Structures are given as structure tokens and as C-alpha cells.
CSV table of C-alpha atoms and ligand atoms in Angstrom, one decimal:
chain,number,residue,atom,x,y,z
A,1,MET,CA,0.0,0.0,0.0
A,2,GLU,CA,3.1,2.3,0.0
A,3,ASN,CA,2.5,3.7,-3.4
A,4,ARG,CA,-1.2,4.1,-3.0
A,5,GLU,CA,-2.7,6.8,-5.3
A,6,TYR,CA,-4.9,9.4,-3.8
A,7,ASN,CA,-7.6,11.1,-5.8
A,8,ALA,CA,-9.0,13.1,-2.9
A,9,ASP,CA,-7.6,15.1,0.1
A,10,LEU,CA,-10.4,14.6,2.5
A,11,ILE,CA,-13.6,12.6,2.7
A,12,ILE,CA,-16.3,13.0,5.3
A,13,LYS,CA,-18.0,9.6,5.4
A,14,ASN,CA,-21.5,8.4,6.3
A,15,CYS,CA,-22.8,11.9,7.2
A,16,SER,CA,-26.1,13.6,6.7
A,17,ILE,CA,-25.9,16.7,4.5
A,18,LEU,CA,-27.9,19.9,4.1
A,19,THR,CA,-28.6,20.3,0.4
A,20,PRO,CA,-28.8,23.7,-1.4
A,21,ASP,CA,-32.6,23.5,-1.4
A,22,PHE,CA,-32.6,22.8,2.4
A,23,ASN,CA,-33.3,19.1,2.5
A,24,VAL,CA,-31.4,16.7,4.7
A,25,ILE,CA,-30.1,13.5,3.1
A,26,ASP,CA,-28.6,10.7,5.2
A,27,ASP,CA,-25.8,8.2,4.5
A,28,GLN,CA,-23.8,10.6,2.3
A,29,SER,CA,-20.1,11.4,1.8
A,30,VAL,CA,-18.5,14.7,0.9
A,31,VAL,CA,-15.3,14.6,-1.1
A,32,ILE,CA,-12.7,17.4,-1.0
A,33,LYS,CA,-9.7,18.1,-3.1
A,34,ASN,CA,-7.5,21.2,-3.5
A,35,ASN,CA,-9.8,23.6,-1.6
A,36,ASN,CA,-13.0,22.5,-3.4
A,37,ILE,CA,-15.9,20.1,-3.1
A,38,ILE,CA,-15.4,17.5,-5.9
A,39,ASP,CA,-18.2,15.1,-5.1
A,40,ILE,CA,-21.2,14.5,-2.9
A,41,GLY,CA,-23.3,11.4,-2.9
A,42,SER,CA,-24.2,8.0,-1.5
A,43,ALA,CA,-21.5,6.9,1.0
A,44,ASP,CA,-21.5,3.3,-0.3
A,45,LEU,CA,-21.0,4.4,-3.9
A,46,LEU,CA,-18.3,7.0,-3.3
A,47,SER,CA,-16.2,4.7,-1.0
A,48,ASP,CA,-15.4,2.6,-4.1
A,49,ILE,CA,-14.4,5.6,-6.2
A,50,TYR,CA,-12.2,7.7,-3.9
A,51,GLN,CA,-9.0,7.1,-2.0
A,52,SER,CA,-8.4,10.0,0.3
A,53,ARG,CA,-5.4,11.1,2.3
A,54,GLU,CA,-7.7,11.9,5.3
A,55,THR,CA,-11.1,10.8,6.5
A,56,LEU,CA,-13.6,12.2,8.9
A,57,ASN,CA,-16.2,9.9,10.3
A,58,GLY,CA,-19.5,11.6,9.8
A,59,ASN,CA,-21.7,9.2,11.7
A,60,GLY,CA,-24.3,11.1,13.7
A,61,LYS,CA,-23.2,14.4,12.2
A,62,LEU,CA,-24.8,16.9,9.9
A,63,VAL,CA,-22.5,18.5,7.4
A,64,MET,CA,-23.7,22.0,6.4
A,65,PRO,CA,-22.2,25.1,4.8
A,66,GLY,CA,-20.1,27.1,7.2
A,67,LEU,CA,-21.9,30.1,8.6
A,68,ILE,CA,-21.0,33.6,7.4
A,69,ASP,CA,-20.8,36.6,9.8
A,70,ALA,CA,-21.3,39.4,7.3
A,71,HIS,CA,-20.8,42.2,9.9
A,72,THR,CA,-18.5,42.0,12.8
A,73,HIS,CA,-15.7,44.0,14.5
A,74,THR,CA,-12.8,41.8,15.5
A,75,CYS,CA,-11.1,44.9,17.1
A,76,GLN,CA,-13.9,45.0,19.7
A,77,GLN,CA,-13.5,41.5,21.1
A,78,LEU,CA,-12.0,43.0,24.3
A,79,LEU,CA,-15.2,45.0,24.9
A,80,ARG,CA,-17.1,41.9,25.7
A,81,GLY,CA,-19.7,42.4,28.4
A,82,ARG,CA,-19.0,46.2,28.8
A,83,ILE,CA,-21.9,47.8,26.9
A,84,ALA,CA,-25.2,46.1,27.8
A,85,ASP,CA,-27.4,48.0,30.3
A,86,GLU,CA,-25.3,51.2,29.9
A,87,TYR,CA,-27.0,54.5,29.5
A,88,PRO,CA,-26.2,56.8,26.6
A,89,MET,CA,-23.9,58.0,25.1
A,90,ILE,CA,-22.1,54.7,24.9
A,91,TRP,CA,-20.2,55.9,21.9
A,92,THR,CA,-18.6,58.9,23.7
A,93,ARG,CA,-18.2,57.3,27.1
A,94,ILE,CA,-17.0,53.8,26.1
A,95,MET,CA,-16.4,53.2,22.4
A,96,VAL,CA,-14.3,56.3,21.7
A,97,PRO,CA,-11.9,55.9,24.6
A,98,PHE,CA,-11.7,52.1,24.0
A,99,GLU,CA,-11.0,52.4,20.3
A,100,SER,CA,-8.6,55.4,20.5
A,101,ASN,CA,-6.5,53.5,23.1
A,102,LEU,CA,-6.2,50.3,21.0
A,103,GLN,CA,-2.5,49.5,20.3
A,104,GLU,CA,-1.3,47.0,17.7
A,105,LYS,CA,-0.8,44.3,20.2
A,106,ASP,CA,-4.4,44.7,21.5
A,107,VAL,CA,-5.7,44.4,18.0
A,108,TYR,CA,-3.7,41.3,17.4
A,109,ILE,CA,-4.9,39.4,20.5
A,110,SER,CA,-8.4,40.8,20.0
A,111,SER,CA,-8.6,39.4,16.5
A,112,GLN,CA,-7.0,36.1,17.5
A,113,LEU,CA,-9.7,35.7,20.2
A,114,SER,CA,-12.4,36.6,17.6
A,115,CYS,CA,-11.1,34.1,15.1
A,116,LEU,CA,-11.0,31.4,17.9
A,117,GLU,CA,-14.6,32.2,18.9
A,118,MET,CA,-15.8,32.2,15.3
A,119,ILE,CA,-14.3,28.8,14.5
A,120,LYS,CA,-15.7,27.3,17.7
A,121,SER,CA,-19.1,28.8,16.7
A,122,GLY,CA,-19.3,27.3,13.2
A,123,THR,CA,-18.4,30.6,11.4
A,124,THR,CA,-16.1,29.9,8.4
A,125,ALA,CA,-16.1,33.4,6.9
A,126,PHE,CA,-16.7,37.0,8.0
A,127,ILE,CA,-16.7,40.6,7.0
A,128,ASP,CA,-15.0,43.0,9.4
A,129,ALA,CA,-16.5,46.5,9.3
A,130,GLY,CA,-13.1,48.0,10.2
A,131,GLY,CA,-11.1,49.3,13.1
A,132,ARG,CA,-7.5,50.4,13.8
A,133,HIS,CA,-4.2,48.6,13.0
A,134,MET,CA,-6.1,46.3,10.6
A,135,HIS,CA,-2.8,44.7,9.3
A,136,LYS,CA,-2.8,42.8,12.7
A,137,VAL,CA,-6.3,41.5,11.9
A,138,ALA,CA,-5.0,40.4,8.5
A,139,GLU,CA,-2.3,38.4,10.3
A,140,SER,CA,-4.9,36.7,12.5
A,141,VAL,CA,-7.1,35.7,9.6
A,142,LEU,CA,-4.1,34.2,7.7
A,143,GLU,CA,-3.0,32.3,10.7
A,144,SER,CA,-6.4,31.0,11.7
A,145,GLY,CA,-7.3,29.6,8.3
A,146,LEU,CA,-10.6,31.5,8.3
A,147,ARG,CA,-11.9,33.3,5.2
A,148,GLY,CA,-12.4,37.1,5.8
A,149,VAL,CA,-13.0,40.5,4.3
A,150,ILE,CA,-11.3,43.3,6.2
A,151,THR,CA,-11.5,47.1,5.9
A,152,CYS,CA,-10.0,50.2,7.6
A,153,SER,CA,-12.2,52.4,9.8
A,154,THR,CA,-12.7,55.5,7.7
A,155,MET,CA,-13.8,58.8,9.2
A,156,ASP,CA,-13.0,62.5,8.7
A,157,SER,CA,-15.8,64.3,10.5
A,158,GLY,CA,-18.5,64.0,13.1
A,159,ARG,CA,-19.3,66.0,16.2
A,160,ASP,CA,-18.6,63.2,18.7
A,161,ILE,CA,-15.4,61.9,17.1
A,162,PRO,CA,-12.1,63.1,18.7
A,163,ASP,CA,-9.5,64.5,16.3
A,164,THR,CA,-7.2,61.5,17.1
A,165,MET,CA,-9.7,59.2,15.4
A,166,LYS,CA,-10.2,61.4,12.3
A,167,SER,CA,-7.9,61.8,9.4
A,168,SER,CA,-7.9,63.8,6.2
A,169,THR,CA,-9.4,62.5,3.0
A,170,GLU,CA,-6.0,61.8,1.5
A,171,GLU,CA,-4.8,60.0,4.7
A,172,ASN,CA,-8.0,57.8,4.8
A,173,ILE,CA,-7.6,56.9,1.1
A,174,ARG,CA,-3.9,56.1,1.6
A,175,LYS,CA,-4.7,53.8,4.6
A,176,ASN,CA,-7.4,52.0,2.7
A,177,ARG,CA,-5.2,51.6,-0.4
A,178,GLN,CA,-2.2,50.4,1.7
A,179,LEU,CA,-4.2,47.7,3.4
A,180,TYR,CA,-5.6,46.7,0.0
A,181,ASN,CA,-2.2,46.5,-1.7
A,182,ASP,CA,-0.7,44.5,1.2
A,183,PHE,CA,-3.4,41.9,1.8
A,184,HIS,CA,-6.1,41.7,-0.9
A,185,GLY,CA,-6.2,38.2,-2.3
A,186,THR,CA,-3.6,36.8,0.2
A,187,GLY,CA,-3.9,33.4,1.9
A,188,ASP,CA,-4.7,31.7,-1.3
A,189,GLY,CA,-7.6,34.1,-1.9
A,190,ARG,CA,-9.0,33.6,1.6
A,191,LEU,CA,-8.5,37.3,2.6
A,192,ASP,CA,-10.0,40.2,0.7
A,193,VAL,CA,-9.7,43.9,1.5
A,194,TRP,CA,-12.6,46.3,0.8
A,195,PHE,CA,-13.0,50.0,1.3
A,196,SER,CA,-15.3,51.4,4.0
A,197,LEU,CA,-17.1,54.3,5.4
A,198,ARG,CA,-17.6,54.1,9.2
A,199,SER,CA,-21.0,55.8,8.5
A,200,ILE,CA,-22.4,58.6,6.4
A,201,ILE,CA,-22.5,60.9,9.4
A,202,THR,CA,-18.7,60.5,10.1
A,203,CYS,CA,-17.5,61.0,6.5
A,204,SER,CA,-17.6,64.2,4.5
A,205,PRO,CA,-19.3,64.1,1.1
A,206,ASP,CA,-15.8,64.5,-0.4
A,207,LEU,CA,-14.4,61.5,1.4
A,208,ILE,CA,-17.5,59.4,0.6
A,209,LYS,CA,-17.0,60.1,-3.2
A,210,LYS,CA,-13.3,59.4,-3.0
A,211,VAL,CA,-13.8,56.1,-1.2
A,212,PHE,CA,-16.2,54.8,-3.8
A,213,GLU,CA,-14.0,56.1,-6.6
A,214,THR,CA,-10.8,54.5,-5.3
A,215,ALA,CA,-12.6,51.2,-4.6
A,216,LYS,CA,-13.8,51.1,-8.2
A,217,GLU,CA,-10.2,51.7,-9.4
A,218,CYS,CA,-9.0,48.8,-7.3
A,219,SER,CA,-12.0,46.6,-8.4
A,220,THR,CA,-13.0,46.0,-4.8
A,221,ARG,CA,-16.1,46.8,-2.8
A,222,VAL,CA,-17.4,49.3,-0.2
A,223,GLN,CA,-19.3,48.8,3.0
A,224,SER,CA,-20.7,51.2,5.5
A,225,HIS,CA,-23.0,51.2,8.6
A,226,MET,CA,-26.3,52.4,7.2
A,227,ASN,CA,-29.7,53.5,8.6
A,228,GLU,CA,-28.8,52.2,12.1
A,229,TYR,CA,-29.7,55.3,14.2
A,230,PRO,CA,-32.3,58.0,13.9
A,231,ASN,CA,-29.6,60.8,14.0
A,232,GLU,CA,-28.1,59.4,10.8
A,233,ILE,CA,-31.4,59.9,9.0
A,234,SER,CA,-32.0,63.4,10.4
A,235,TYR,CA,-28.4,64.4,9.5
A,236,CYS,CA,-29.1,63.4,5.9
A,237,LEU,CA,-32.5,65.1,5.8
A,238,GLU,CA,-31.0,68.2,7.3
A,239,ASN,CA,-27.9,68.4,5.1
A,240,PHE,CA,-29.1,66.8,1.8
A,241,LYS,CA,-32.9,66.8,2.1
A,242,MET,CA,-32.7,63.1,1.4
A,243,ARG,CA,-32.5,59.9,3.4
A,244,PRO,CA,-29.2,58.0,3.5
A,245,TYR,CA,-29.7,55.6,0.6
A,246,GLU,CA,-31.3,58.4,-1.4
A,247,TYR,CA,-28.2,60.4,-0.9
A,248,LEU,CA,-25.9,57.7,-2.0
A,249,GLU,CA,-28.1,57.2,-5.1
A,250,SER,CA,-28.0,60.9,-5.8
A,251,ILE,CA,-24.2,61.0,-6.0
A,252,GLY,CA,-24.2,58.0,-8.3
A,253,VAL,CA,-22.2,55.5,-6.2
A,254,LEU,CA,-24.6,52.7,-5.5
A,255,ASP,CA,-24.3,49.4,-7.2
A,256,GLU,CA,-24.1,45.7,-6.6
A,257,ASN,CA,-20.7,46.1,-4.9
A,258,PHE,CA,-22.1,48.1,-1.9
A,259,LEU,CA,-22.9,46.5,1.4
A,260,GLY,CA,-25.0,48.4,3.9
A,261,ALA,CA,-24.7,47.0,7.5
A,262,HIS,CA,-27.8,47.1,9.7
A,263,SER,CA,-30.2,48.9,7.3
A,264,ILE,CA,-32.9,48.9,9.9
A,265,LEU,CA,-34.6,52.3,9.4
A,266,LEU,CA,-35.6,52.1,5.8
A,267,SER,CA,-38.3,53.9,3.9
A,268,GLU,CA,-40.2,52.2,1.1
A,269,ASN,CA,-38.2,54.3,-1.4
A,270,GLU,CA,-34.9,53.2,0.1
A,271,MET,CA,-35.9,49.6,-0.1
A,272,ASP,CA,-36.7,50.1,-3.8
A,273,ILE,CA,-33.3,51.8,-4.3
A,274,ILE,CA,-31.5,48.9,-2.7
A,275,LYS,CA,-33.4,46.5,-5.0
A,276,THR,CA,-32.7,48.7,-8.1
A,277,TYR,CA,-29.0,48.8,-7.6
A,278,ASN,CA,-28.8,45.2,-6.3
A,279,SER,CA,-26.9,46.5,-3.2
A,280,LYS,CA,-26.6,44.0,-0.3
A,281,ILE,CA,-27.6,44.4,3.3
A,282,VAL,CA,-26.8,42.7,6.6
A,283,HIS,CA,-28.9,42.6,9.8
A,284,CYS,CA,-27.4,42.1,13.3
A,285,PRO,CA,-30.5,40.9,15.2
A,286,ILE,CA,-29.2,41.1,18.8
A,287,SER,CA,-27.4,44.4,18.3
A,288,ASN,CA,-30.4,45.8,16.3
A,289,SER,CA,-33.0,44.7,18.9
A,290,GLY,CA,-32.3,47.9,20.9
A,291,LYS,CA,-32.5,50.2,17.9
A,292,GLY,CA,-35.3,48.9,15.6
A,293,ILE,CA,-36.7,45.9,13.9
A,294,PRO,CA,-35.7,45.4,10.3
A,295,LYS,CA,-38.3,45.1,7.6
A,296,THR,CA,-36.9,41.7,6.6
A,297,PRO,CA,-40.2,40.1,5.3
A,298,SER,CA,-40.6,43.1,2.8
A,299,LEU,CA,-37.0,43.0,1.8
A,300,MET,CA,-37.2,39.3,1.0
A,301,GLN,CA,-40.4,39.8,-0.9
A,302,LYS,CA,-38.5,42.3,-3.1
A,303,GLY,CA,-35.7,39.7,-3.6
A,304,ILE,CA,-33.1,41.8,-1.8
A,305,GLY,CA,-30.0,39.8,-0.5
A,306,VAL,CA,-29.9,39.8,3.3
A,307,GLY,CA,-27.2,38.4,5.4
A,308,PHE,CA,-26.6,38.1,9.2
A,309,GLY,CA,-23.9,39.7,11.3
A,310,THR,CA,-23.1,39.6,15.0
A,311,ASP,CA,-21.8,43.2,15.2
A,312,GLY,CA,-18.8,41.9,17.2
A,313,ALA,CA,-18.4,40.8,20.8
A,314,GLY,CA,-19.1,44.3,22.1
A,315,HIS,CA,-22.7,44.0,21.1
A,316,SER,CA,-23.4,40.2,21.3
A,317,GLY,CA,-21.5,37.0,21.2
A,318,LEU,CA,-20.1,35.8,17.9
A,319,SER,CA,-22.5,32.9,17.6
A,320,LEU,CA,-24.7,33.1,14.5
A,321,PHE,CA,-26.8,30.2,16.0
A,322,ASP,CA,-27.7,32.7,18.8
A,323,GLN,CA,-28.5,35.4,16.2
A,324,MET,CA,-30.8,33.0,14.3
A,325,LYS,CA,-32.8,32.1,17.4
A,326,VAL,CA,-33.2,35.7,18.5
A,327,PHE,CA,-34.1,36.7,14.9
A,328,LYS,CA,-36.9,34.1,14.6
A,329,SER,CA,-38.5,35.3,17.8
A,330,LEU,CA,-38.2,39.0,16.9
A,331,MET,CA,-39.7,38.5,13.5
A,332,ARG,CA,-42.7,36.5,14.9
A,333,ALA,CA,-43.3,39.0,17.7
A,334,PHE,CA,-43.0,42.1,15.7
A,335,TRP,CA,-44.3,41.2,12.2
A,336,GLY,CA,-46.1,38.0,12.8
A,337,VAL,CA,-48.3,38.7,15.8
A,338,PRO,CA,-50.0,41.9,14.6
A,339,ILE,CA,-51.2,40.3,11.4
A,340,PHE,CA,-51.5,36.7,12.8
A,341,ASP,CA,-48.9,35.2,10.5
A,342,PRO,CA,-47.1,32.4,12.5
A,343,VAL,CA,-44.8,31.6,9.5
A,344,VAL,CA,-43.6,35.2,8.8
A,345,MET,CA,-40.0,34.0,8.9
A,346,PRO,CA,-39.6,30.2,8.2
A,347,SER,CA,-36.5,28.4,9.5
A,348,LYS,CA,-35.4,27.8,5.9
A,349,ASN,CA,-35.2,31.5,5.2
A,350,ILE,CA,-33.2,32.1,8.3
A,351,LEU,CA,-30.7,29.4,7.5
A,352,GLU,CA,-30.4,30.8,4.0
A,353,MET,CA,-29.6,34.2,5.4
A,354,ALA,CA,-26.8,32.8,7.6
A,355,THR,CA,-25.2,30.8,4.7
A,356,ALA,CA,-26.1,31.8,1.1
A,357,GLY,CA,-27.2,35.3,2.2
A,358,GLY,CA,-23.7,35.8,3.7
A,359,ALA,CA,-22.1,34.5,0.5
A,360,LYS,CA,-24.1,37.1,-1.4
A,361,ALA,CA,-23.1,39.9,1.0
A,362,MET,CA,-19.5,38.8,0.3
A,363,LEU,CA,-20.3,38.7,-3.5
A,364,ARG,CA,-19.1,35.1,-3.5
A,365,GLU,CA,-22.3,33.2,-4.0
A,366,HIS,CA,-20.7,31.3,-6.9
A,367,GLN,CA,-18.1,29.9,-4.5
A,368,LEU,CA,-19.6,29.9,-1.0
A,369,GLY,CA,-22.9,29.4,0.9
A,370,THR,CA,-24.0,25.9,-0.2
A,371,LEU,CA,-22.7,22.4,-0.4
A,372,GLU,CA,-22.3,21.9,-4.1
A,373,VAL,CA,-19.7,20.3,-6.3
A,374,GLY,CA,-17.3,22.9,-7.6
A,375,LYS,CA,-17.7,25.3,-4.7
A,376,LYS,CA,-15.1,26.1,-2.0
A,377,ALA,CA,-14.9,23.5,0.8
A,378,ASP,CA,-16.1,25.7,3.6
A,379,MET,CA,-18.3,23.6,5.9
A,380,ILE,CA,-19.1,22.5,9.5
A,381,LEU,CA,-20.0,19.3,11.1
A,382,ILE,CA,-22.7,19.3,13.8
A,383,ASN,CA,-23.2,16.5,16.3
A,384,ILE,CA,-26.9,15.8,15.9
A,385,ASP,CA,-26.9,12.7,18.0
A,386,GLN,CA,-27.7,14.5,21.2
A,387,PRO,CA,-30.8,14.7,23.4
A,388,HIS,CA,-31.6,18.3,22.6
A,389,ILE,CA,-31.5,17.6,18.9
A,390,TYR,CA,-32.4,14.0,18.1
A,391,PRO,CA,-35.0,12.7,17.3
A,392,THR,CA,-36.8,15.5,15.5
A,393,HIS,CA,-39.7,15.9,13.0
A,394,ASN,CA,-37.8,18.6,11.2
A,395,LEU,CA,-34.1,19.1,11.5
A,396,LEU,CA,-34.3,22.6,9.9
A,397,ASN,CA,-36.5,23.8,12.7
A,398,THR,CA,-34.3,22.1,15.3
A,399,LEU,CA,-31.2,23.8,13.8
A,400,ILE,CA,-32.8,27.2,14.6
A,401,GLU,CA,-34.5,26.2,17.9
A,402,SER,CA,-32.0,24.0,19.7
A,403,VAL,CA,-28.6,23.7,18.1
A,404,ASN,CA,-25.9,25.8,19.7
A,405,SER,CA,-22.3,26.7,18.8
A,406,ASN,CA,-21.0,24.0,21.2
A,407,ASP,CA,-22.6,21.4,18.9
A,408,VAL,CA,-20.3,22.2,16.1
A,409,THR,CA,-17.6,19.5,16.2
A,410,ASP,CA,-15.5,20.2,13.2
A,411,CYS,CA,-14.8,23.1,10.9
A,412,ILE,CA,-13.3,23.0,7.4
A,413,VAL,CA,-12.3,26.2,5.5
A,414,ASP,CA,-10.9,26.1,2.0
A,415,GLY,CA,-10.5,22.4,2.2
A,416,LYS,CA,-8.4,22.4,5.4
A,417,ILE,CA,-9.6,21.2,8.8
A,418,VAL,CA,-9.3,24.1,11.2
A,419,MET,CA,-11.2,22.5,14.0
A,420,LYS,CA,-11.3,18.7,14.7
A,421,ASN,CA,-13.5,17.4,17.6
A,422,ARG,CA,-13.7,20.9,19.1
A,423,GLU,CA,-10.0,21.3,19.1
A,424,VAL,CA,-8.9,24.3,17.0
A,425,LEU,CA,-5.8,23.2,15.1
A,426,THR,CA,-4.6,26.6,13.8
A,427,LEU,CA,-4.6,28.7,16.9
A,428,ASP,CA,-3.3,28.2,20.5
A,429,GLU,CA,-6.5,28.4,22.5
A,430,GLU,CA,-4.8,28.5,26.0
A,431,LYS,CA,-2.3,31.1,25.0
A,432,ILE,CA,-4.9,33.3,23.4
A,433,LYS,CA,-7.2,33.1,26.5
A,434,TYR,CA,-4.4,34.0,28.8
A,435,GLU,CA,-3.0,36.9,26.8
A,436,SER,CA,-6.5,38.4,26.1
A,437,LYS,CA,-7.3,38.4,29.8
A,438,LEU,CA,-4.1,40.5,30.4
A,439,ALA,CA,-4.8,42.7,27.4
A,440,MET,CA,-8.4,43.5,28.5
A,441,LYS,CA,-7.2,44.4,32.0
A,442,GLU,CA,-4.4,46.7,30.7
A,443,LEU,CA,-6.7,48.3,28.1
A,444,SER,CA,-9.5,49.1,30.5
A,445,ILE,CA,-7.1,50.9,32.8
A,446,ARG,CA,-5.4,52.8,29.9
A,447,ALA,CA,-8.8,53.8,28.4
A,448,ASN,CA,-10.4,54.4,31.7
A,449,ILE,CA,-13.6,52.5,30.8
B,1,ZN,ZN1,-20.9,47.6,13.3
């Protein structure tokens, strides 16, 4: 057997799989070679065809696409537990001192801890809305094996922003470009760099136009926090006599390459604009619950691509399973109850948002978001042989109602196993926990928060 020929790198044998149309099929195998899924089918049949270097036993496991966190802040991991139940203004009292005191080493350990938590929660890809020292986040993404999109925090104005956190238009563009040049497409294409606006209210019209212009030049995308707070809407109405999405439309920058995080406070016209330009949006259910309930049923009816985000550990944990549960209840209570529609947000749609919806937000739906031959091998294994999951009449419902991050046993990104049996293979969990505890303590003293 010394000279055995391998025609696959990894096979997950005898598992159940979640199909692209959200059915569950048992007794399957998934075959992976060179970052991609090359076959899916009956375990018996495929075992005769493939000789693989590595095998995972999928007995009692569901294999599903990895979850995609389409809006997070890896730089805010050391804010965990600090914000809830605080009175306003959280931004000026906590966020600003926290963020302006972040040093490179804090960002590095913060992003290491984020990546660790994401992998252990079944998240295989994420979009970071941007912070400081983002080259340290890039290092963490590359080391962790995760797939990610990162951006710089970009601001040049705003009443509540200290000068130390603002920079000129030229400096902002230089920073964005530098990050792009250094890291876009690295890690075998796992890491992308986009451009960003922190929000419309903290960027001058000149900066907004330059960001879109330069992103286009670089053939990359732009994201921004959008329609999250009432004061953003009044700022736009006061200054431009238009709402935020109407303003972006009026300056001719909207297209399918724009991602608007949150997008809670939308008018009918703004929803039509998003649809017309095929822009993408992301909801962050737990973070949003204190600010407004998104119009997701209408957005879906219009065929607008919606993904899920956690908004980082400052606002919630990084578990998208938690976000999905909260979202289902919010949608039923807010949109379902008043019109007696118990199926206002079916489990299938919620799972789709966390997988294919996230892939659309990343503009990678041709590569990610479903288990299909030819797509990237980004997937997770869930131990379904447990009393809180099995037996069930409908595994899709149970995935939303009962499955937690802790049930994710293995995690594969770009064809590589990054977590096996709950052990993360790419990062040193004990070291990261120890160092982040020290960093949090030091930072809270330095920032006086
Ligand atoms: Zn955010």
C-alpha cells in the first residue's frame, strides 16, 4: 500500500448533509480536493471511487455550509460584556476611549480571540467593518485559516469623534489603499480587502465620493454602517434633504458592490433603491434589537439579498446560532403577531440568510454558501446525535430552535480542517485566552472604561 494513489484530500464519510434547497439527506459522503468540493453522494457508492489522504467519520453528524458573519468588529473583542445596560452616550463614554486606546498588540490578540470564537461557533467566513491597525487582523485571519474580508475604519468628520480618530481624505484613502495593496487576495484568496465608510455621518461628502472612486479603481467593494440610528437619518435630511440611501443614489455611487450593514430604518423608497442597484444588506439581530426591527419580510419579498452579522463581541457573542434564534422570535413577535402570521420567517429563510445570504453579501455566492460540487470546501459538522437535537420531526426547525455553537464538532475552511473534535488546530487556545485576559485588564485601565 506504500504507493497508493490518492484522488482526494479529505472525505467526510457516512454523514447527513444539508442540500442547497434545504433538504437533509442521510448516508452521504462529501469529497474534497484542493480547496474544493469535488463530489457529494451515497456513502457506499463513493467509497469505491475515492482514495483519500484523510477521512472524517460523519456518523451522527450533519454537514452543512459554514456560517458567514457578514458584519463584525474583530477589534472590539476586548469590549465583551462592557456595553449592555449602559445609559447613553455609549459611543462617547465607552467606544471612543476604547478604540482610540487600541494598540497594535491589542488588535492582534483581539482578532486572535475573535477568530478562535468564530471557528468554535461554526463561522467559516466573516466581514470586518473596520477598526484600527487592521494589518494585525490580517495576520490573524491568515494564521487562523478562516476566510475574511477586512476594511479600515474610515472617518474624517462628526461632532462626537475626537480628532485623534479622524484623518484627512488623503490619509484615509492612503490607509485603505495600503491595506488593499498589502493583503487583498492573500492566503490563497482567503483574505479580501474592501474599502469602507464608518458611517455617512462621520464621513464628509468629499471622502464618501473618493472612497467609492478608489474602490472602483481597485476593483473592490465598499461597506458602511447604514440606517442604524435616527440621528443618521436626520443628518441626511438636514444636510441633503434626502434619506441615507437616497443620498448615495443621488451621488451615483450605489451598485451591486455596496454592502449596507444594519439597514434597519428604511423607507419604502430606500428599499426600492437597494433593489434597483442590487446592493446588499446585513442585519445584526441582537445588536439591532435595541435600535429597531428590520423590515426583513418586505426586503425578502422584493428579492433583496440579506445576510446576518453579529456586530462583534461588544454587542453580542459571535454565535450566529444565537442570532438566528433571536431573529426568529423578533420576526414572529414584531411582524407575525399583529397580522396573525405564524410563518412570517420560516427556518429555511433564516438558515439561508446565515449561509447563502452571507455569501451574497461577500459577493461570493458562486463559491460559498451551499454544499455543491465545484464550490469552495467551507463547511461545518454538527453532532446531531444528542438529546436536545435528536430525534426531530424537522431538522431545519431544530437547527434554529435547539442547536448551539457547542454542537459544532469540526470546521473546514478552503478544504483544510481548522477544528477537529472541538480542538482548534490553527490557533493556540490556551495562550490566546491567557493573553487576552491580560490585554483586557491593561486596556480598561489605559482607556479608563
Ligand atoms: Zn458595526
